[in-house]
Amino acid sequence: MKFIVCVKQVPDVASSLRLQEGCIDTSAGSMVLNAYDASAAEGAIAFTERYGGEVHAVLAGPPEAQETLRKVLAMGAASAVHIQVKNGATPPGAVPDTLPGAEACAQILSDHFRREIFDVIACGKQAQDTDAGLTPAMLAELLGLPFIGNAIALERDGGGRSGNRLLVTRQGDVHQEITRIETPCVVSCSNNMCDPRIPNIKGIMGARKKPIDVKIVSLPVGLPGVHVQRYEAMPGRPRVRMLEEAWDEAVEVLVPFVKSGPPAA
Amino acid sequence: MARLLIFAETRAGCITRLSLEVLSRCREIARERRGSTIAAAIVSDNPPAYFEELARYGAEEVFAVTDTVFASPPRTPQGAPLTAALAGIIEQAVPDVVVLPSGETVKEILGALAVRISAPALPDVSSFNVLDGVVEAQRPVFTAGFIAHVRAKGAPVLVSLRAGSYAASENPAPSPLRVRNVPFAFDAKVSGKTLRKVVTAASGGIDLSEASVVVAAGRGVRNKKGKRLIEELAALLGAAIGASRGAIETGLFPPSSLIGQTGKTVSPDVYIAIGISGALQHVAGMSGSRTVIAINKDADAPVFRHATYGIAGDLYEVLPAFIEALKQKGSMVNSV
Ligand SMILES: Cc1cc2nc3c(=O)[nH]c(=O)nc-3n(C[C@H](O)[C@H](O)[C@H](O)COP(=O)(O)OP(=O)(O)OC[C@H]3O[C@@H](n4cnc5c(N)ncnc54)[C@H](O)[C@@H]3O)c2cc1C
Ligand SMILES: Nc1ncnc2c1ncn2[C@@H]1O[C@H](COP(=O)(O)O)[C@@H](O)[C@H]1O
């Protein structure tokens, strides 16, 4: 099967991100491959290693995001497309304009996919910066393809080399659902699907020679209006009270919830 | 004035707690904005079973789609038919705002619904308000490291609400419910998906989204003995059991109990984190809890930065004594 993985470059949430006049300053932090997209890439690469096929990657983002594509190539993808937005228009991926990005991003990606041939578009379940989780379902809807969200396992359905269906396990609120999905299709992947491999030296060297096709597009117009007014720090908690011995205060908080049963022996 | 439509999700014959929280918040908004109306969308093989509860929590009008495709347990994947049903209801109801409960069902379809009806979407918000023609909301972003203040304009605007953001409360003066049946036809064959199997994790305990107290286990709970202590504490408190990724990986707890960025969001009155380090991705799912009690043998564990009360100690020693102390205090209070 032919997989195309949609990957986004995001600020490393564990690095030092600071708030500056209502915007998030990412300059002190580093940019990384979105963790859920790393799982999508790993899932796709592991699938093709097992059953045959190939994996490609696509990213919409500024020129600096190329290093993220190199990482996916080093993991084992064969080629990549880097979509950049022309005329210095705010690319989806800039902060603080990241949040309205899902609509624009899905539009840009669907325009791209209309000219591609593929079996599976694999996305991450959400971007770690916007935490939106909208793009994959939007993309599927724009392309008129079946979609499964929050996948935790990808299998091939049926035997034979020509097996053209996917068996997807999805984590729901209560159950897991195992569903057969026709291709072409879109799936979004949870990090609980797999642990992404760390590229080795051979992979990193090899990735330098793999093709990255740069496409310049215009920012889509006329999309529904969502605007970020400002960012704010997450309200913190007062300093923790460390308790000793009988932990009275914690016990006190919980006593009202204690189920009345037979008194303690 | 605003026309509010909520999606009432059902599970095991009841409307989910989160849907009732959504409905209760809409009632607050309607109270502040005179002339507002609250309608509920219900999608089921038997909608009338839920009418009484919807009215009790403040719905004035209900838009019902009736189809066996929505029977429980499901026989077909629910995403595509649900998107179609909600799009049909929205067309009839012409709301200004549609508010949905932000669980996995809604997360899977929100993007598709937004595209289908050309509406802006504000996913997974922790608070929202409806002003003249706009919706203002707060969204935790960057793994709940920051809050984004967002604003959307549209007809309608789609909003999905995180669990525990508002309390569910009944309407003291419910009004009679007007019922509208919305026509629906769905051909499962064209959806491109066939449900093969539904795997249910054996939990049977209290639902995470319903509980006032959550007892959450981490990788520090490393064996059956630890799990039994967690279960004993949870039973004593009528608490639901949650878990971190570390605990799920041990295989002792089902994946549906995962709390965090990948898992569920919970905001109970009390959250007890046991043997959990307090990684950002875990905290993202529990930072809205009112009181947090953390038990960890490492006094420098990050979880203590997110806790109200900390107990530095080995859970295998702390928990038996803690449970005993609770039983003593609990029975004293109960017998007074
Ligand atoms: C994209 C992404 C999404 C993620 N989503 C989630 C998510 O939704 N939920 C989630 O939980 N994680 C998530 N994670 C994983 C997260 O980063 C952490 O790895 C995970 O939460 C660690 O689980 P833990 O705290 O149980 O284990 P550990 O980090 O191993 O911590 C175990 C803790 O237990 C303590 N301990 C050990 N023995 C004892 C004892 N006997 N008594 C007392 N204390 C003891 C230790 O001191 C330690 O602090 C995600 C990661 C990524 C990259
Ligand atoms: N700029 C982008 N380029 C490529 N894929 C993206 C981009 N933004 C989002 N995606 C994909 O859509 C998923 C969900 O993103 P979001 O809807 O922003 O949470 C991500 O995990 C990626 O797979």
XYZ file of C-alpha atoms and ligand atoms in Angstrom:
677
model
C 0.000 0.000 0.000
C 1.015 3.571 -0.544
C 0.845 5.777 2.546
C 1.210 9.525 2.644
C 1.809 10.853 6.138
C 0.817 14.442 6.993
C 3.330 15.894 9.391
C 3.506 19.221 11.169
C 6.414 20.979 12.771
C 5.500 22.225 16.237
C 7.289 23.951 19.098
C 8.619 21.398 21.577
C 6.116 21.687 24.397
C 8.772 20.577 26.886
C 11.110 23.420 25.901
C 11.008 26.922 27.315
C 8.026 28.630 25.756
C 7.295 32.059 27.135
C 4.401 34.390 27.021
C 5.034 37.837 25.607
C 2.243 40.367 25.322
C -0.368 37.725 24.724
C 1.722 35.800 22.203
C 3.740 32.666 22.708
C 7.425 33.253 22.155
C 8.909 30.054 20.773
C 12.319 31.514 19.952
C 13.985 30.068 23.040
C 12.550 26.624 22.392
C 13.178 24.129 19.649
C 10.907 22.974 16.852
C 10.109 19.282 16.551
C 8.053 16.753 14.633
C 4.567 16.604 16.179
C 4.629 13.470 18.390
C 1.347 12.087 17.036
C 2.649 12.479 13.483
C 5.787 10.571 14.473
C 3.487 7.729 15.532
C 1.567 7.981 12.248
C 4.866 7.794 10.339
C 6.063 4.859 12.423
C 2.758 3.028 11.984
C 2.894 3.506 8.218
C 6.557 2.525 7.917
C 6.090 -0.574 10.109
C 3.048 -1.548 8.030
C 4.933 -1.341 4.737
C 7.920 -3.200 6.177
C 5.547 -6.018 7.021
C 3.248 -6.084 4.018
C 5.098 -4.158 1.314
C 4.419 -0.698 -0.051
C 5.877 2.747 0.419
C 5.566 5.794 2.638
C 5.769 9.434 1.616
C 5.391 12.572 3.701
C 3.780 15.972 3.235
C 4.133 19.063 5.400
C 2.671 22.549 5.118
C 4.884 25.058 6.848
C 7.668 27.621 6.576
C 11.058 26.857 4.954
C 12.612 26.101 8.367
C 10.228 23.158 8.742
C 12.278 21.207 6.233
C 14.312 19.609 9.011
C 11.124 17.934 10.229
C 10.619 16.362 6.809
C 14.243 15.184 6.881
C 13.497 13.446 10.140
C 10.573 11.530 8.610
C 12.761 10.613 5.632
C 15.417 9.389 8.079
C 12.806 7.210 9.766
C 12.183 5.531 6.406
C 9.830 7.592 4.218
C 10.854 7.533 0.538
C 10.122 11.141 -0.475
C 8.454 14.288 0.752
C 6.499 17.311 -0.405
C 6.989 20.640 1.385
C 4.111 23.040 0.838
C 4.947 26.687 1.509
C 2.557 29.596 1.493
C 3.644 32.443 -0.808
C 3.935 36.200 -0.342
C 4.850 36.040 3.305
C 1.235 35.217 4.114
C 1.098 33.772 7.587
C 1.655 30.096 7.007
C -0.399 27.692 9.012
C 2.150 26.867 11.645
C 3.053 30.342 12.806
C 2.289 31.445 16.318
C -0.100 32.938 17.400
C -1.991 32.312 14.195
C -1.712 28.569 14.601
C -5.208 28.032 15.857
C -7.191 29.120 12.800
C -4.913 26.804 10.878
C -7.007 23.651 10.720
C -9.433 24.961 8.075
C -6.648 26.485 5.985
C -4.441 23.483 6.430
C -7.109 20.979 5.439
C -7.849 23.087 2.356
C -4.206 23.301 1.334
C -3.665 19.588 1.905
C -6.836 18.552 0.069
C -5.784 20.624 -2.975
C -2.504 18.752 -2.878
C -4.040 15.287 -2.481
C -6.466 15.796 -5.356
C -3.484 15.402 -7.666
C -1.911 12.458 -5.854
C -2.457 8.726 -6.001
C -2.401 6.946 -2.646
C -4.080 4.278 -0.574
C -3.898 5.780 2.902
C -3.444 9.310 4.225
C -2.104 8.958 7.766
C -2.324 11.954 10.105
C -1.646 12.465 13.786
C -4.714 12.688 16.008
C -3.883 16.270 16.924
C -1.147 18.862 16.673
C 0.608 19.388 20.002
C 0.529 23.159 19.652
C -3.095 23.766 18.656
C -4.449 20.589 20.265
C -7.234 20.945 17.705
C -7.600 17.513 16.127
C -9.702 18.896 13.285
C -7.520 18.644 10.193
C -7.779 14.877 9.478
C -11.599 14.718 9.485
C -11.776 17.981 7.512
C -9.382 16.578 4.950
C -11.396 13.354 4.610
C -14.608 15.343 4.189
C -13.084 17.649 1.562
C -11.773 14.641 -0.366
C -14.927 12.551 0.140
C -12.949 9.681 1.683
C -13.805 7.345 4.573
C -12.132 8.306 7.829
C -11.277 6.736 11.171
C -9.978 8.861 14.041
C -7.811 7.933 17.030
C -6.377 4.720 15.574
C -4.240 2.557 17.852
C -3.474 -0.258 15.378
C -3.238 -0.655 11.591
C -3.448 -4.099 10.010
C -4.009 -5.377 6.506
C -7.385 -6.953 5.892
C -7.328 -10.300 4.115
C -4.405 -12.115 2.628
C -2.575 -11.839 -0.658
C -0.347 -9.103 -1.967
C -3.318 -7.287 -3.413
C -5.125 -6.813 -0.102
C -6.480 -3.297 -0.577
C -8.281 -2.828 2.697
C -7.120 -1.770 6.055
C -8.201 -3.084 9.430
C -8.088 -0.212 11.909
C -8.453 -0.447 15.672
C -9.813 2.767 17.126
C -9.888 3.718 20.796
C -13.290 5.097 21.700
C -14.405 6.451 25.065
C -15.372 3.016 26.345
C -14.718 0.438 23.646
C -12.166 -0.330 21.014
C -13.642 -0.789 17.556
C -11.993 -2.876 14.890
C -13.186 -1.649 11.513
C -12.448 -2.605 7.924
C -11.999 0.488 5.800
C -11.815 0.692 2.016
C -8.919 2.529 0.437
C -8.234 5.256 -0.387
C -8.955 6.525 3.112
C -7.775 8.836 5.871
C -6.806 7.703 9.386
C -5.607 9.734 12.350
C -3.206 8.028 14.734
C -2.797 8.009 18.500
C 0.654 7.836 20.047
C -0.625 4.676 21.712
C -0.318 2.975 18.318
C 3.456 2.594 18.490
C 6.665 4.152 19.714
C 8.344 6.028 16.867
C 11.810 4.766 15.979
C 14.850 6.979 16.523
C 16.535 7.304 13.104
C 19.990 5.680 12.949
C 23.058 7.126 11.221
C 22.378 5.195 8.030
C 18.832 6.553 7.932
C 20.017 10.109 8.582
C 22.681 9.916 5.863
C 20.236 8.319 3.430
C 17.629 11.008 4.097
C 19.946 13.704 2.716
C 19.700 12.150 -0.723
C 15.933 11.647 -0.703
C 13.865 14.127 -2.720
C 11.874 16.955 -1.108
C 9.603 18.617 -3.627
C 8.793 22.227 -2.702
C 5.378 23.533 -3.759
C 4.358 27.159 -3.341
C 0.647 27.842 -2.834
C -1.526 30.807 -1.852
C -3.371 30.981 1.430
C -6.969 29.853 0.876
C -9.547 32.616 1.205
C -13.121 32.727 2.443
C -12.684 30.266 5.298
C -14.848 30.335 8.424
C -13.550 32.890 10.885
C -11.789 31.691 14.014
C -9.453 34.156 15.690
C -7.052 33.907 18.573
C -7.341 37.043 20.652
C -4.457 36.272 22.953
C -2.744 33.579 24.959
C -2.588 33.402 28.702
C -0.582 31.314 31.143
C -2.373 28.273 32.528
C -3.464 29.209 36.045
C -1.090 27.420 38.388
C -1.825 25.969 41.780
C -0.594 27.454 45.014
C 2.521 25.744 46.312
C 1.896 22.148 47.344
C 1.518 21.358 51.050
C 3.635 18.321 51.814
C 1.955 16.255 54.517
C 3.567 14.131 57.205
C 2.518 11.215 59.383
C -1.276 10.999 59.561
C -1.831 13.144 56.442
C -4.712 14.859 58.274
C -5.548 17.467 55.672
C -5.790 14.956 52.812
C -7.879 12.611 54.919
C -10.136 15.531 55.877
C -10.767 16.380 52.213
C -11.762 12.790 51.471
C -13.883 11.960 54.503
C -17.120 13.342 53.004
C -16.745 10.858 50.154
C -16.177 7.786 52.321
C -18.911 5.261 51.654
C -20.757 4.401 54.817
C -20.467 0.691 55.314
C -19.923 -1.485 58.291
C -17.609 0.458 60.616
C -13.934 -0.400 60.387
C -13.118 -3.524 62.367
C -30.932 36.390 21.945
C -29.353 33.195 20.754
C -30.590 29.907 19.419
C -28.563 27.221 21.179
C -28.472 23.615 20.006
C -26.748 20.934 22.011
C -25.859 17.407 20.961
C -27.053 14.992 23.641
C -24.874 11.907 23.405
C -26.300 8.703 24.835
C -24.527 5.733 26.334
C -26.028 2.590 27.833
C -29.524 4.070 27.856
C -28.623 7.391 29.497
C -27.583 10.817 28.348
C -23.912 11.231 29.161
C -22.954 13.417 32.088
C -20.863 15.604 29.802
C -23.897 16.254 27.565
C -25.832 17.342 30.666
C -22.961 19.686 31.586
C -23.238 21.157 28.083
C -26.986 21.576 28.479
C -26.630 23.157 31.926
C -24.089 25.692 30.640
C -26.435 26.609 27.787
C -29.194 27.220 30.314
C -26.909 29.687 32.142
C -26.223 31.496 28.877
C -29.903 31.566 27.952
C -30.726 33.055 31.334
C -28.372 35.958 30.689
C -29.534 36.486 27.132
C -33.262 37.070 27.101
C -35.250 35.396 24.353
C -32.699 32.648 23.872
C -33.866 29.127 23.110
C -32.331 25.768 23.948
C -32.832 22.798 21.673
C -31.287 19.358 21.934
C -30.279 17.036 19.112
C -30.803 13.370 19.827
C -29.791 10.556 17.551
C -30.936 7.087 18.604
C -32.997 4.025 17.749
C -35.402 5.213 20.447
C -35.225 8.984 21.102
C -38.365 9.272 23.296
C -36.561 7.326 26.017
C -34.467 10.453 26.647
C -37.064 13.229 26.382
C -37.886 13.399 30.074
C -34.219 13.751 31.075
C -33.610 16.385 28.397
C -36.516 18.479 29.634
C -35.378 18.070 33.221
C -31.993 19.582 32.364
C -33.438 22.488 30.438
C -34.114 21.556 26.824
C -37.218 23.291 25.411
C -37.207 21.657 22.033
C -35.770 18.403 20.771
C -34.745 17.466 17.254
C -34.807 13.697 16.984
C -33.328 11.373 14.414
C -34.615 7.821 14.761
C -32.680 5.009 13.107
C -31.547 1.514 14.043
C -28.069 2.437 12.799
C -27.741 4.226 16.177
C -28.737 1.182 18.247
C -26.416 0.200 21.063
C -24.124 -1.731 20.862
C -23.345 -0.366 17.383
C -23.303 -2.618 14.351
C -21.784 -0.032 12.002
C -19.165 2.653 12.609
C -20.975 5.706 13.959
C -18.888 8.534 12.501
C -20.444 8.915 9.048
C -24.115 8.428 10.043
C -23.714 10.748 13.026
C -22.198 13.493 10.858
C -25.109 13.149 8.424
C -27.726 13.136 11.188
C -26.312 16.219 12.915
C -25.976 18.101 9.622
C -29.656 17.310 8.938
C -30.721 18.491 12.388
C -28.691 21.709 12.128
C -30.339 22.482 8.808
C -33.778 22.193 10.447
C -32.931 23.892 13.729
C -31.002 26.842 12.249
C -29.063 27.452 15.491
C -26.571 30.243 16.166
C -24.371 27.935 18.211
C -24.057 24.152 18.362
C -22.400 22.811 21.515
C -21.172 19.223 21.609
C -19.612 17.074 24.351
C -15.902 16.706 23.614
C -15.486 12.936 23.875
C -13.980 10.575 21.316
C -17.244 10.335 19.335
C -17.388 14.069 18.756
C -13.616 14.404 18.253
C -13.874 12.005 15.322
C -16.591 13.951 13.495
C -16.229 17.631 14.428
C -13.915 18.477 11.520
C -16.143 16.727 8.987
C -19.256 18.436 10.341
C -17.563 21.847 10.206
C -16.645 21.353 6.560
C -20.037 19.938 5.615
C -21.986 22.908 6.973
C -19.218 25.512 6.399
C -19.052 26.440 10.056
C -16.107 27.506 12.194
C -15.217 25.033 14.948
C -13.830 25.672 18.428
C -12.748 22.240 19.639
C -12.228 21.108 23.221
C -12.926 24.401 24.992
C -12.795 24.769 28.772
C -15.242 27.680 28.850
C -17.384 29.569 26.368
C -19.860 32.376 26.106
C -22.247 33.583 23.436
C -22.229 37.297 22.635
C -23.967 39.096 19.814
C -23.218 36.980 16.801
C -19.949 35.646 18.171
C -18.772 32.876 20.430
C -15.882 33.543 22.795
C -14.088 30.600 24.312
C -10.976 29.502 26.153
C -9.006 26.533 24.880
C -6.105 24.838 26.644
C -3.330 24.539 24.023
C 0.334 23.455 23.878
C -0.426 20.352 25.944
C -2.449 22.530 28.301
C 0.579 24.747 28.908
C -1.336 27.866 27.835
C -4.888 29.055 27.403
C -5.900 30.519 24.063
C -8.695 33.084 24.080
C -10.507 32.471 20.826
C -13.442 34.019 19.062
C -15.505 32.725 16.181
C -18.247 34.130 14.046
C -20.535 32.006 11.965
C -24.006 30.673 11.427
C -23.690 28.479 13.313
C -20.465 28.217 15.339
C -19.527 24.702 16.483
C -18.133 24.357 19.999
C -17.046 21.171 21.776
C -16.808 21.324 25.557
C -14.291 19.517 27.791
C -15.550 17.329 30.610
C -15.959 18.918 34.013
C -15.887 22.519 32.770
C -19.357 23.259 34.160
C -21.536 21.469 36.685
C -24.610 19.581 35.509
C -27.729 20.895 37.224
C -31.416 20.279 36.751
C -33.843 22.981 35.715
C -36.098 23.826 38.679
C -38.907 24.838 36.300
C -38.735 22.631 33.221
C -40.869 23.646 30.263
C -42.827 21.195 28.127
C -40.696 19.759 25.367
C -41.553 20.387 21.720
C -40.506 17.409 19.619
C -39.470 17.605 15.981
C -38.656 14.472 14.057
C -35.970 14.986 11.467
C -35.967 12.689 8.425
C -32.847 10.595 8.004
C -31.620 7.989 5.562
C -28.190 6.452 5.658
C -26.758 3.799 3.398
C -24.063 1.978 5.376
C -22.704 0.468 2.165
C -21.416 3.781 0.858
C -19.566 4.691 4.037
C -16.592 2.511 3.034
C -16.393 1.046 6.526
C -17.519 -2.220 8.102
C -17.422 -2.793 11.827
C -15.758 -6.130 12.527
C -15.588 -6.247 16.268
C -16.150 -4.181 19.373
C -13.705 -4.928 22.162
C -14.938 -4.038 25.611
C -12.386 -3.738 28.361
C -13.515 -5.425 31.531
C -13.841 -2.511 33.914
C -17.412 -2.352 35.131
C -16.444 0.314 37.638
C -17.593 3.900 37.906
C -17.354 5.999 34.752
C -14.447 8.474 34.866
C -16.608 11.328 33.609
C -19.242 10.766 36.303
C -17.061 10.531 39.388
C -16.512 13.193 42.056
C -13.310 11.452 43.081
C -10.765 9.899 40.718
C -8.058 7.548 41.954
C -5.355 7.501 39.275
C -2.592 4.911 39.096
C 0.844 5.364 37.549
C 3.789 3.163 36.695
C 4.649 3.092 40.397
C 1.687 0.727 40.791
C 3.603 -2.170 39.364
C 1.739 -5.356 40.300
C -1.547 -6.994 41.311
C -0.951 -6.070 44.928
C -0.688 -2.387 44.007
C -3.760 -2.643 41.821
C -5.724 -4.138 44.718
C -4.757 -1.173 46.914
C -5.960 1.228 44.198
C -9.232 -0.688 43.914
C -9.726 -0.731 47.662
C -9.215 3.029 47.942
C -11.539 3.666 44.987
C -14.268 1.435 46.415
C -14.032 3.159 49.784
C -14.494 6.582 48.167
C -16.951 5.621 45.421
C -14.236 6.820 43.066
C -13.516 6.017 39.433
C -10.135 4.537 38.557
C -7.962 6.359 36.041
C -4.427 5.666 34.860
C -1.355 7.250 33.338
C 0.339 5.925 30.236
C 2.929 4.286 32.460
C 0.222 2.303 34.248
C -1.551 1.322 31.014
C 1.743 -0.032 29.686
C 1.989 -2.445 32.607
C -1.249 -4.011 31.350
C -2.873 -3.716 34.773
C -5.361 -1.036 33.677
C -7.495 -0.801 30.512
C -6.618 1.792 27.804
C -10.030 3.426 28.267
C -8.874 4.595 31.708
C -6.040 6.715 30.253
C -6.092 10.319 31.465
C -4.184 13.042 29.648
C -3.571 14.658 26.289
C -4.130 11.372 24.452
C -6.649 10.047 26.934
C -9.558 11.607 28.753
C -10.018 14.956 30.443
C -11.350 14.796 33.986
C -12.101 17.559 36.500
C -13.290 15.833 39.668
C -13.575 17.386 43.121
C -10.595 15.328 44.232
C -7.918 13.691 42.081
C -5.549 11.265 43.798
C -2.391 10.642 41.741
C -0.584 7.531 42.941
C 2.835 6.591 41.573
C 2.480 9.091 38.712
C 5.450 11.287 37.801
C 3.340 14.183 36.508
C 4.413 14.450 32.867
C 2.947 17.412 30.941
C 0.848 15.081 28.801
C -0.731 13.515 31.861
C -1.326 16.803 33.666
C -3.106 18.096 30.531
C -5.983 15.762 31.356
C -6.367 16.476 35.080
C -5.268 20.050 35.731
C -8.880 21.182 36.091
C -9.364 19.000 39.189
C -10.326 21.035 42.232
C -8.126 19.328 44.838
C -5.172 17.130 43.886
C -3.530 14.704 46.306
C -0.279 13.176 45.020
C 1.512 10.183 46.474
C 4.990 9.570 45.116
C 8.157 8.135 46.613
C 10.266 10.763 44.840
C 9.870 14.036 46.758
C 11.061 15.930 43.657
C 8.554 14.373 41.255
C 6.959 17.034 39.000
C 3.495 15.843 40.040
C 3.911 17.762 43.300
C 3.963 21.030 41.319
C 0.402 20.232 40.251
C -0.859 19.026 43.613
C -2.676 20.652 46.510
C -1.412 18.069 49.020
C 1.680 15.926 48.642
C 2.651 12.719 50.358
C 6.247 11.667 49.777
C 6.418 7.951 50.368
C 6.225 4.452 48.984
C 2.655 3.788 47.902
C 2.875 0.215 49.168
C 3.428 1.580 52.661
C 1.352 4.754 52.452
C -1.837 3.326 50.951
C -2.671 0.637 53.531
C -2.247 3.168 56.341
C -4.060 5.883 54.396
C -7.005 3.579 53.707
C -7.105 2.628 57.381
C -7.074 6.283 58.449
C -9.942 7.032 56.061
C -11.989 4.120 57.366
C -11.476 5.274 60.955
C -12.298 8.924 60.268
C -15.111 8.001 57.900
C -16.880 5.741 60.372
C -16.454 8.318 63.163
C -18.089 11.005 61.058
C -20.800 8.634 59.868
C -21.705 7.583 63.373
C -22.005 11.160 64.652
C 2.191 12.757 22.411
C 2.183 12.169 23.774
C 0.971 12.010 24.419
C 0.910 11.457 25.680
N -0.313 11.329 26.289
C -0.366 10.858 27.550
C -1.615 10.767 28.245
O -2.676 11.061 27.705
N -1.608 10.328 29.519
C -0.459 9.970 30.176
O -0.523 9.598 31.347
N 0.723 10.022 29.528
C 0.795 10.449 28.240
N 2.009 10.499 27.614
C 3.177 9.905 28.297
C 3.799 10.841 29.330
O 4.733 11.683 28.685
C 4.517 10.027 30.416
O 5.459 9.177 29.800
C 3.598 9.181 31.279
O 2.539 9.967 31.781
C 4.373 8.553 32.415
O 3.540 7.744 33.216
P 3.870 7.543 34.759
O 3.933 8.855 35.439
O 2.920 6.538 35.298
O 5.292 6.808 34.720
P 6.729 7.323 35.152
O 7.068 8.581 34.490
O 7.619 6.165 34.979
O 6.576 7.662 36.678
C 6.384 6.722 37.687
C 6.388 7.474 39.004
O 6.053 6.587 40.059
C 6.896 6.836 41.178
N 6.990 5.586 41.922
C 7.601 4.436 41.541
N 7.446 3.483 42.481
C 6.720 4.041 43.486
C 6.253 3.564 44.742
N 6.472 2.318 45.139
N 5.557 4.400 45.517
C 5.331 5.685 45.114
N 5.755 6.190 43.954
C 6.450 5.378 43.135
C 8.210 7.299 40.594
O 8.907 8.126 41.526
C 7.748 8.086 39.366
O 7.557 9.460 39.663
C 2.098 11.043 26.339
C 3.322 11.197 25.687
C 3.375 11.758 24.420
C 4.690 11.921 23.757
N 0.822 22.149 8.606
C 0.546 20.838 8.496
N 1.168 20.078 7.557
C 0.889 18.759 7.428
N 0.009 18.118 8.201
C -0.640 18.827 9.159
C -0.421 20.208 9.350
N -1.210 20.629 10.363
C -1.894 19.547 10.796
N -1.554 18.454 10.066
C -2.038 17.069 10.272
O -3.274 17.094 10.950
C -3.152 16.506 12.250
C -4.044 17.210 13.241
O -3.737 18.575 13.317
P -4.697 19.645 14.044
O -6.024 19.522 13.401
O -4.051 20.965 13.809
O -4.717 19.246 15.489
C -1.670 16.577 12.554
O -1.307 15.589 13.496
C -1.053 16.337 11.175
O -1.085 14.950 10.829
